[in-house]
Short mmCIF file of C-alpha atoms in Angstrom, two decimals:
data_model
loop_
_atom_site.label_atom_id
_atom_site.label_comp_id
_atom_site.label_asym_id
_atom_site.label_seq_id
_atom_site.Cartn_x
_atom_site.Cartn_y
_atom_site.Cartn_z
CA UNK I 1 -21.59 0.66 96.84
CA UNK I 2 -22.44 -1.01 93.54
CA UNK I 3 -19.17 -3.02 94.05
CA UNK I 4 -21.07 -5.48 96.15
CA UNK I 5 -22.28 -8.34 94.00
CA UNK I 6 -24.61 -11.13 94.83
CA UNK I 7 -22.64 -14.38 94.84
CA UNK I 8 -24.35 -17.72 94.99
CA UNK I 9 -22.63 -21.04 95.50
CA UNK I 10 -24.78 -23.84 94.04
CA UNK I 11 -24.02 -27.22 95.61
CA UNK I 12 -25.41 -30.28 93.92
CA UNK I 13 -23.03 -33.14 94.91
CA UNK I 14 -22.96 -35.49 97.83
CA UNK I 15 -20.03 -35.07 100.25
CA UNK I 16 -17.12 -37.59 100.79
CA UNK I 17 -17.73 -39.61 97.61
CA UNK I 18 -16.22 -36.91 95.46
CA UNK I 19 -14.17 -33.80 96.27
CA UNK I 20 -16.75 -31.20 95.11
CA UNK I 21 -18.35 -30.47 98.44
CA UNK I 22 -15.04 -29.79 100.23
CA UNK I 23 -13.77 -27.71 97.28
CA UNK I 24 -16.88 -25.62 97.38
CA UNK I 25 -16.61 -25.10 101.12
CA UNK I 26 -13.03 -23.93 100.81
CA UNK I 27 -13.93 -21.48 98.07
CA UNK I 28 -16.78 -20.13 100.21
CA UNK I 29 -14.48 -19.60 103.15
CA UNK I 30 -11.90 -17.84 101.04
CA UNK I 31 -14.45 -15.81 99.16
CA UNK I 32 -16.02 -14.67 102.40
CA UNK I 33 -13.00 -12.32 102.86
CA UNK I 34 -14.21 -10.20 99.98
CA UNK I 35 -17.31 -8.85 101.69
CA UNK I 36 -19.71 -9.75 98.95
CA UNK I 37 -23.38 -10.64 99.37
CA UNK I 38 -23.04 -14.44 99.60
CA UNK I 39 -25.59 -17.16 99.68
CA UNK I 40 -25.31 -20.92 99.49
CA UNK I 41 -27.76 -23.25 97.79
CA UNK I 42 -28.02 -26.93 98.39
CA UNK I 43 -30.07 -28.88 95.92
CA UNK I 44 -30.22 -32.41 94.39
CA UNK I 45 -27.50 -34.59 96.08
CA UNK I 46 -26.02 -31.41 97.55
CA UNK I 47 -28.57 -31.55 100.36
CA UNK I 48 -26.60 -34.51 101.76
CA UNK I 49 -23.71 -32.15 102.58
CA UNK I 50 -25.71 -30.74 105.54
CA UNK I 51 -26.63 -34.07 107.12
CA UNK I 52 -26.00 -34.16 110.87
CA UNK I 53 -24.23 -36.90 112.77
CA UNK I 54 -21.43 -37.54 110.30
CA UNK I 55 -18.58 -39.79 111.61
CA UNK I 56 -15.82 -40.52 109.14
CA UNK I 57 -13.58 -42.43 111.56
CA UNK I 58 -14.22 -45.69 109.71
CA UNK I 59 -13.22 -44.20 106.42
CA UNK I 60 -10.02 -42.62 107.80
CA UNK I 61 -10.67 -39.31 106.05
CA UNK I 62 -11.13 -35.77 107.31
CA UNK I 63 -14.58 -35.02 108.60
CA UNK I 64 -15.55 -31.57 107.30
CA UNK I 65 -19.22 -31.73 108.34
CA UNK I 66 -18.49 -29.59 111.48
CA UNK I 67 -17.02 -26.88 109.20
CA UNK I 68 -20.47 -25.94 108.00
CA UNK I 69 -21.19 -24.67 111.60
CA UNK I 70 -18.40 -22.10 111.12
CA UNK I 71 -20.17 -20.47 108.13
CA UNK I 72 -21.97 -18.13 110.49
CA UNK I 73 -18.60 -16.80 111.71
CA UNK I 74 -17.78 -16.01 108.10
CA UNK I 75 -20.99 -13.95 107.74
CA UNK I 76 -22.80 -16.49 105.63
CA UNK I 77 -26.38 -15.97 106.70
CA UNK I 78 -28.35 -17.30 103.79
CA UNK I 79 -28.34 -21.02 103.22
CA UNK I 80 -31.08 -22.24 100.94
CA UNK I 81 -32.05 -25.91 100.80
CA UNK I 82 -34.42 -27.14 98.10
CA UNK I 83 -37.51 -28.70 99.64
CA UNK I 84 -38.15 -31.09 96.71
CA UNK I 85 -34.59 -32.43 96.88
CA UNK I 86 -35.00 -33.22 100.57
CA UNK I 87 -38.39 -34.93 100.15
CA UNK I 88 -37.30 -36.98 97.13
CA UNK I 89 -34.50 -38.41 99.25
CA UNK I 90 -36.71 -39.31 102.28
CA UNK I 91 -35.20 -36.44 104.32
CA UNK I 92 -36.49 -33.47 106.22
CA UNK I 93 -35.00 -30.39 107.92
CA UNK I 94 -34.61 -32.48 111.10
CA UNK I 95 -31.92 -34.59 109.36
CA UNK I 96 -29.82 -31.53 108.72
CA UNK I 97 -27.44 -29.71 111.02
CA UNK I 98 -28.79 -26.67 112.85
CA UNK I 99 -26.82 -23.85 111.35
CA UNK I 100 -26.94 -20.35 112.85
CA UNK I 101 -25.24 -16.99 112.63
CA UNK I 102 -24.92 -14.54 115.43
CA UNK I 103 -26.42 -11.08 115.18
CA UNK I 104 -23.89 -8.68 116.82
CA UNK I 105 -26.47 -5.92 116.80
CA UNK I 106 -28.77 -7.98 118.97
CA UNK I 107 -26.25 -9.12 121.62
CA UNK I 108 -25.08 -12.06 119.54
CA UNK I 109 -28.60 -13.53 119.28
CA UNK I 110 -28.47 -16.78 117.24
CA UNK I 111 -30.47 -16.79 114.10
CA UNK I 112 -31.19 -19.69 111.74
CA UNK I 113 -29.20 -19.71 108.55
CA UNK I 114 -30.99 -22.49 106.75
CA UNK I 115 -34.09 -21.73 104.79
CA UNK I 116 -36.01 -24.54 103.04
CA UNK I 117 -37.31 -23.25 99.70
CA UNK I 118 -39.29 -24.75 96.87
CA UNK I 119 -37.73 -25.09 93.46
CA UNK I 120 -39.86 -22.18 92.18
CA UNK I 121 -38.57 -19.95 95.00
CA UNK I 122 -35.04 -21.19 94.21
CA UNK I 123 -35.48 -20.22 90.51
CA UNK I 124 -36.29 -16.72 91.70
CA UNK I 125 -33.30 -16.64 94.06
CA UNK I 126 -30.92 -17.73 91.28
CA UNK I 127 -32.45 -15.18 88.93
CA UNK I 128 -31.46 -12.37 91.36
CA UNK I 129 -27.79 -13.36 91.47
CA UNK I 130 -24.90 -11.54 89.75
CA UNK I 131 -22.69 -14.61 89.92
CA UNK I 132 -23.52 -18.27 90.33
CA UNK I 133 -20.71 -20.68 91.08
CA UNK I 134 -21.65 -24.29 90.54
CA UNK I 135 -20.14 -27.27 92.37
CA UNK G 1 -22.89 -68.75 89.53
CA UNK G 2 -23.32 -66.23 92.31
CA UNK G 3 -22.27 -62.71 91.76
CA UNK G 4 -21.56 -59.69 93.98
CA UNK G 5 -22.45 -56.33 92.50
CA UNK G 6 -21.10 -53.14 94.08
CA UNK G 7 -22.65 -49.76 93.35
CA UNK G 8 -20.89 -46.56 94.43
CA UNK G 9 -23.16 -43.85 93.03
CA UNK G 10 -26.31 -42.29 94.39
CA UNK G 11 -29.46 -43.41 92.60
CA UNK G 12 -30.63 -39.75 92.79
CA UNK G 13 -27.71 -38.61 90.70
CA UNK G 14 -27.31 -41.44 88.20
CA UNK G 15 -29.12 -44.46 86.85
CA UNK G 16 -26.35 -46.84 87.99
CA UNK G 17 -28.40 -48.66 90.67
CA UNK G 18 -31.41 -49.17 88.42
CA UNK G 19 -29.22 -50.51 85.68
CA UNK G 20 -27.44 -52.79 88.03
CA UNK G 21 -30.54 -54.19 89.70
CA UNK G 22 -32.24 -54.78 86.30
CA UNK G 23 -29.25 -56.90 85.24
CA UNK G 24 -28.59 -58.69 88.58
CA UNK G 25 -29.57 -62.33 88.35
CA UNK G 26 -31.78 -63.94 91.00
CA UNK G 27 -29.78 -64.93 94.03
CA UNK G 28 -27.04 -62.40 93.56
CA UNK G 29 -25.95 -59.74 96.05
CA UNK G 30 -25.80 -55.99 95.72
CA UNK G 31 -23.50 -54.09 98.05
CA UNK G 32 -23.99 -50.29 98.19
CA UNK G 33 -20.76 -48.42 98.94
CA UNK G 34 -19.61 -44.73 99.03
CA UNK G 35 -22.39 -42.50 97.59
CA UNK G 36 -24.31 -45.65 96.72
CA UNK G 37 -25.52 -45.90 100.29
CA UNK G 38 -27.90 -42.91 99.81
CA UNK G 39 -30.17 -45.14 97.71
CA UNK G 40 -30.83 -47.28 100.82
CA UNK G 41 -32.68 -44.55 102.72
CA UNK G 42 -36.34 -45.43 103.27
CA UNK G 43 -39.06 -42.98 102.21
CA UNK G 44 -37.06 -41.72 99.25
CA UNK G 45 -38.47 -41.82 95.71
CA UNK G 46 -35.79 -44.35 94.64
CA UNK G 47 -36.36 -46.70 97.56
CA UNK G 48 -38.72 -48.70 95.35
CA UNK G 49 -35.80 -49.80 93.15
CA UNK G 50 -34.43 -51.82 96.06
CA UNK G 51 -37.79 -52.71 97.62
CA UNK G 52 -39.02 -54.24 94.40
CA UNK G 53 -35.92 -56.36 93.88
CA UNK G 54 -35.45 -57.49 97.45
CA UNK G 55 -37.16 -60.86 96.96
CA UNK G 56 -34.65 -61.90 94.26
CA UNK G 57 -31.51 -60.08 95.31
CA UNK G 58 -29.87 -59.50 98.74
CA UNK G 59 -28.94 -55.95 99.54
CA UNK G 60 -26.08 -54.76 101.76
CA UNK G 61 -24.57 -51.42 102.73
CA UNK G 62 -21.08 -50.64 103.94
CA UNK G 63 -21.27 -49.42 107.54
CA UNK G 64 -18.39 -46.93 107.60
CA UNK G 65 -19.92 -45.26 104.49
CA UNK G 66 -23.36 -44.75 106.09
CA UNK G 67 -21.77 -43.38 109.28
CA UNK G 68 -19.62 -40.87 107.34
CA UNK G 69 -22.81 -39.59 105.64
CA UNK G 70 -24.78 -39.11 108.86
CA UNK G 71 -27.08 -42.07 108.19
CA UNK G 72 -27.83 -44.76 110.68
CA UNK G 73 -29.47 -48.20 110.33
CA UNK G 74 -32.86 -46.79 111.45
CA UNK G 75 -33.04 -44.72 108.30
CA UNK G 76 -32.50 -47.60 105.95
CA UNK G 77 -35.04 -49.73 104.09
CA UNK G 78 -35.92 -52.78 106.24
CA UNK G 79 -34.10 -55.90 105.19
CA UNK G 80 -30.90 -54.24 104.05
CA UNK G 81 -27.94 -55.61 105.91
CA UNK G 82 -25.13 -53.44 107.22
CA UNK G 83 -21.66 -54.94 106.84
CA UNK G 84 -18.25 -53.69 107.90
CA UNK G 85 -15.02 -54.07 105.93
CA UNK G 86 -14.53 -57.71 106.94
CA UNK G 87 -18.17 -58.34 105.85
CA UNK G 88 -17.25 -56.77 102.47
CA UNK G 89 -14.31 -59.23 102.23
CA UNK G 90 -16.55 -62.11 103.17
CA UNK G 91 -19.08 -61.19 100.43
CA UNK G 92 -16.27 -61.02 97.95
CA UNK G 93 -14.99 -64.51 98.98
CA UNK G 94 -18.51 -66.06 99.13
CA UNK G 95 -19.35 -65.01 95.57
CA UNK G 96 -17.64 -66.34 92.46
CA UNK G 97 -17.40 -63.02 90.77
CA UNK G 98 -17.54 -59.34 91.54
CA UNK G 99 -18.96 -56.63 89.26
CA UNK G 100 -18.40 -52.95 90.09
CA UNK G 101 -21.03 -50.54 88.89
CA UNK G 102 -19.81 -46.91 88.66
CA UNK H 1 11.35 -33.87 104.58
CA UNK H 2 12.30 -31.57 107.53
CA UNK H 3 11.81 -32.36 111.14
CA UNK H 4 11.88 -30.48 114.43
CA UNK H 5 13.16 -32.08 117.60
CA UNK H 6 10.74 -31.66 120.57
CA UNK H 7 10.80 -33.62 123.82
CA UNK H 8 13.33 -35.94 122.23
CA UNK H 9 10.98 -36.80 119.32
CA UNK H 10 11.52 -35.97 115.67
CA UNK H 11 8.34 -34.34 114.37
CA UNK H 12 7.73 -33.81 110.66
CA UNK H 13 7.07 -30.36 109.35
CA UNK H 14 6.37 -28.97 105.85
CA UNK H 15 8.52 -26.52 103.88
CA UNK H 16 7.03 -23.57 105.72
CA UNK H 17 7.49 -25.09 109.17
CA UNK H 18 3.92 -26.20 109.86
CA UNK H 19 3.41 -29.57 111.57
CA UNK H 20 2.57 -32.27 109.12
CA UNK H 21 0.54 -34.31 111.63
CA UNK H 22 -1.88 -32.40 113.84
CA UNK H 23 -1.73 -35.12 116.42
CA UNK H 24 2.02 -34.61 116.96
CA UNK H 25 1.29 -31.34 118.80
CA UNK H 26 2.33 -30.82 122.41
CA UNK H 27 2.69 -27.41 124.10
CA UNK H 28 6.45 -27.68 123.75
CA UNK H 29 6.01 -27.48 119.93
CA UNK H 30 4.73 -23.93 120.33
CA UNK H 31 7.52 -23.00 122.73
CA UNK H 32 10.10 -24.48 120.36
CA UNK H 33 8.80 -22.75 117.18
CA UNK H 34 8.44 -19.36 118.99
CA UNK H 35 12.01 -19.59 120.29
CA UNK H 36 13.21 -20.39 116.87
CA UNK H 37 11.68 -17.13 115.71
CA UNK H 38 13.00 -15.22 118.68
CA UNK H 39 9.80 -15.00 120.64
CA UNK H 40 9.20 -15.92 124.28
CA UNK H 41 5.57 -17.03 124.71
CA UNK H 42 3.48 -15.06 127.24
CA UNK H 43 0.15 -15.82 128.76
CA UNK H 44 -1.41 -13.61 126.06
CA UNK H 45 0.20 -15.70 123.34
CA UNK H 46 -1.14 -18.89 124.86
CA UNK H 47 -4.66 -17.50 125.05
CA UNK H 48 -4.65 -17.13 121.31
CA UNK H 49 -2.87 -20.44 120.68
CA UNK H 50 -5.34 -22.36 122.85
CA UNK H 51 -8.25 -20.52 121.28
CA UNK H 52 -7.11 -21.62 117.82
CA UNK H 53 -6.80 -25.24 118.89
CA UNK H 54 -10.28 -25.17 120.39
CA UNK H 55 -11.61 -23.59 117.17
CA UNK H 56 -10.01 -26.24 115.04
CA UNK H 57 -11.28 -28.99 117.33
CA UNK H 58 -14.83 -27.74 116.91
CA UNK H 59 -14.89 -26.69 113.19
CA UNK H 60 -11.95 -28.59 111.64
CA UNK H 61 -10.55 -25.42 110.10
CA UNK H 62 -8.15 -22.67 111.13
CA UNK H 63 -10.22 -19.46 111.10
CA UNK H 64 -9.43 -16.53 108.76
CA UNK H 65 -7.85 -13.57 110.58
CA UNK H 66 -10.99 -11.52 110.36
CA UNK H 67 -13.03 -14.38 111.91
CA UNK H 68 -10.32 -14.95 114.60
CA UNK H 69 -10.31 -11.33 115.53
CA UNK H 70 -14.09 -11.24 115.92
CA UNK H 71 -14.21 -14.43 117.86
CA UNK H 72 -11.36 -13.46 120.20
CA UNK H 73 -13.16 -10.19 120.91
CA UNK H 74 -16.23 -12.14 121.89
CA UNK H 75 -14.41 -14.62 124.04
CA UNK H 76 -11.56 -12.63 125.56
CA UNK H 77 -12.94 -9.11 125.45
CA UNK H 78 -13.08 -6.21 122.98
CA UNK H 79 -9.56 -4.99 123.97
CA UNK H 80 -8.09 -8.17 122.54
CA UNK H 81 -10.39 -8.55 119.62
CA UNK H 82 -8.62 -6.15 117.24
CA UNK H 83 -5.82 -6.64 114.72
CA UNK H 84 -3.42 -4.22 116.48
CA UNK H 85 -3.38 -6.40 119.62
CA UNK H 86 -3.06 -9.61 117.68
CA UNK H 87 -0.33 -8.27 115.33
CA UNK H 88 1.67 -7.11 118.33
CA UNK H 89 1.59 -10.64 119.72
CA UNK H 90 2.19 -12.30 116.34
CA UNK H 91 4.03 -9.86 114.06
CA UNK H 92 4.20 -12.35 111.20
CA UNK H 93 0.41 -12.44 111.13
CA UNK H 94 -1.92 -13.93 113.71
CA UNK H 95 -3.22 -16.40 111.19
CA UNK H 96 0.04 -17.65 109.83
CA UNK H 97 2.21 -17.54 112.97
CA UNK H 98 -0.25 -18.44 115.73
CA UNK H 99 -1.65 -21.32 113.67
CA UNK H 100 1.83 -22.63 113.16
CA UNK H 101 2.55 -22.51 116.86
CA UNK H 102 -0.82 -24.20 117.56
CA UNK H 103 0.11 -27.07 115.21
CA UNK H 104 -2.71 -26.27 112.76
CA UNK H 105 -2.51 -25.98 108.97
CA UNK H 106 -2.23 -22.51 107.49
CA UNK H 107 -5.67 -20.84 107.49
CA UNK H 108 -7.66 -21.59 104.37
CA UNK H 109 -7.02 -18.84 101.85
CA UNK H 110 -3.99 -17.46 103.63
CA UNK H 111 -1.03 -16.87 101.30
#
């Protein structure tokens, strides 16, 4: 049982302007196959990755914002967003996509994946991880 | 003469916008593109950089870039103009020089 | 660059036979690719192919096999949501083979 490690993906870059956000998402989706205890953290400009209402038609590039909604299917149930990062940027939880995971044990009841946490709480969460992958 | 400055980085990640605005002459234009558009959201701690300079400098954002990032005009600081690609071209033509801030 | 000829049109495919342009897909693409691999597509095949296309439309990714299996079970019933059923339909791997027929890229992380 001690094989299961706590993996945390730390996302600190805005999407679309650079390739970090998409790269991270791909690694998360691939890594999900290994049945580890995964969580995602969005802090600093990383909070922009979860913005709702993205439309990339005008840029002519792939829109991967809808892919975050698939994270629940990949058993990603813990998505932490830093409160201070949101506030600094004039954003709130309402500006983000509503991400859920389905609890099979409770007849596929939808449960919220996103938890808004303070930087102190985040420090504690990071402290508990075995592996932190930074993007 | 008149100059167009473009900024493509978020003010929350780098000091590019502040540096640009501090060096932009009165009457020049600043166009926020790519991740630069995040700096135009009202209520953010960096909104003041733009608000303070607005009397002297005209601010623009590139429409397709705000749409891709889930922002709409309602979230932007009042007085910032949204332009499309042809508006970008027009700004380029109407100014004598262009400076890209990275 | 290789192409396949479907409905009188030349469609570009990559070195593994996946469509290069998602928008080129028509149902005949699936029929053509299956036939090429000696498979006649049944209703059951189409259920999975259509499911994959809907999944891609919504999430912009081809799901991992594990995710596909679970989601199929939820949508089409437990008797279909298991790897035995899906591997019988798509012996080369439900991810690889069904995604190819559906005109999607190879699932992320699939080798």
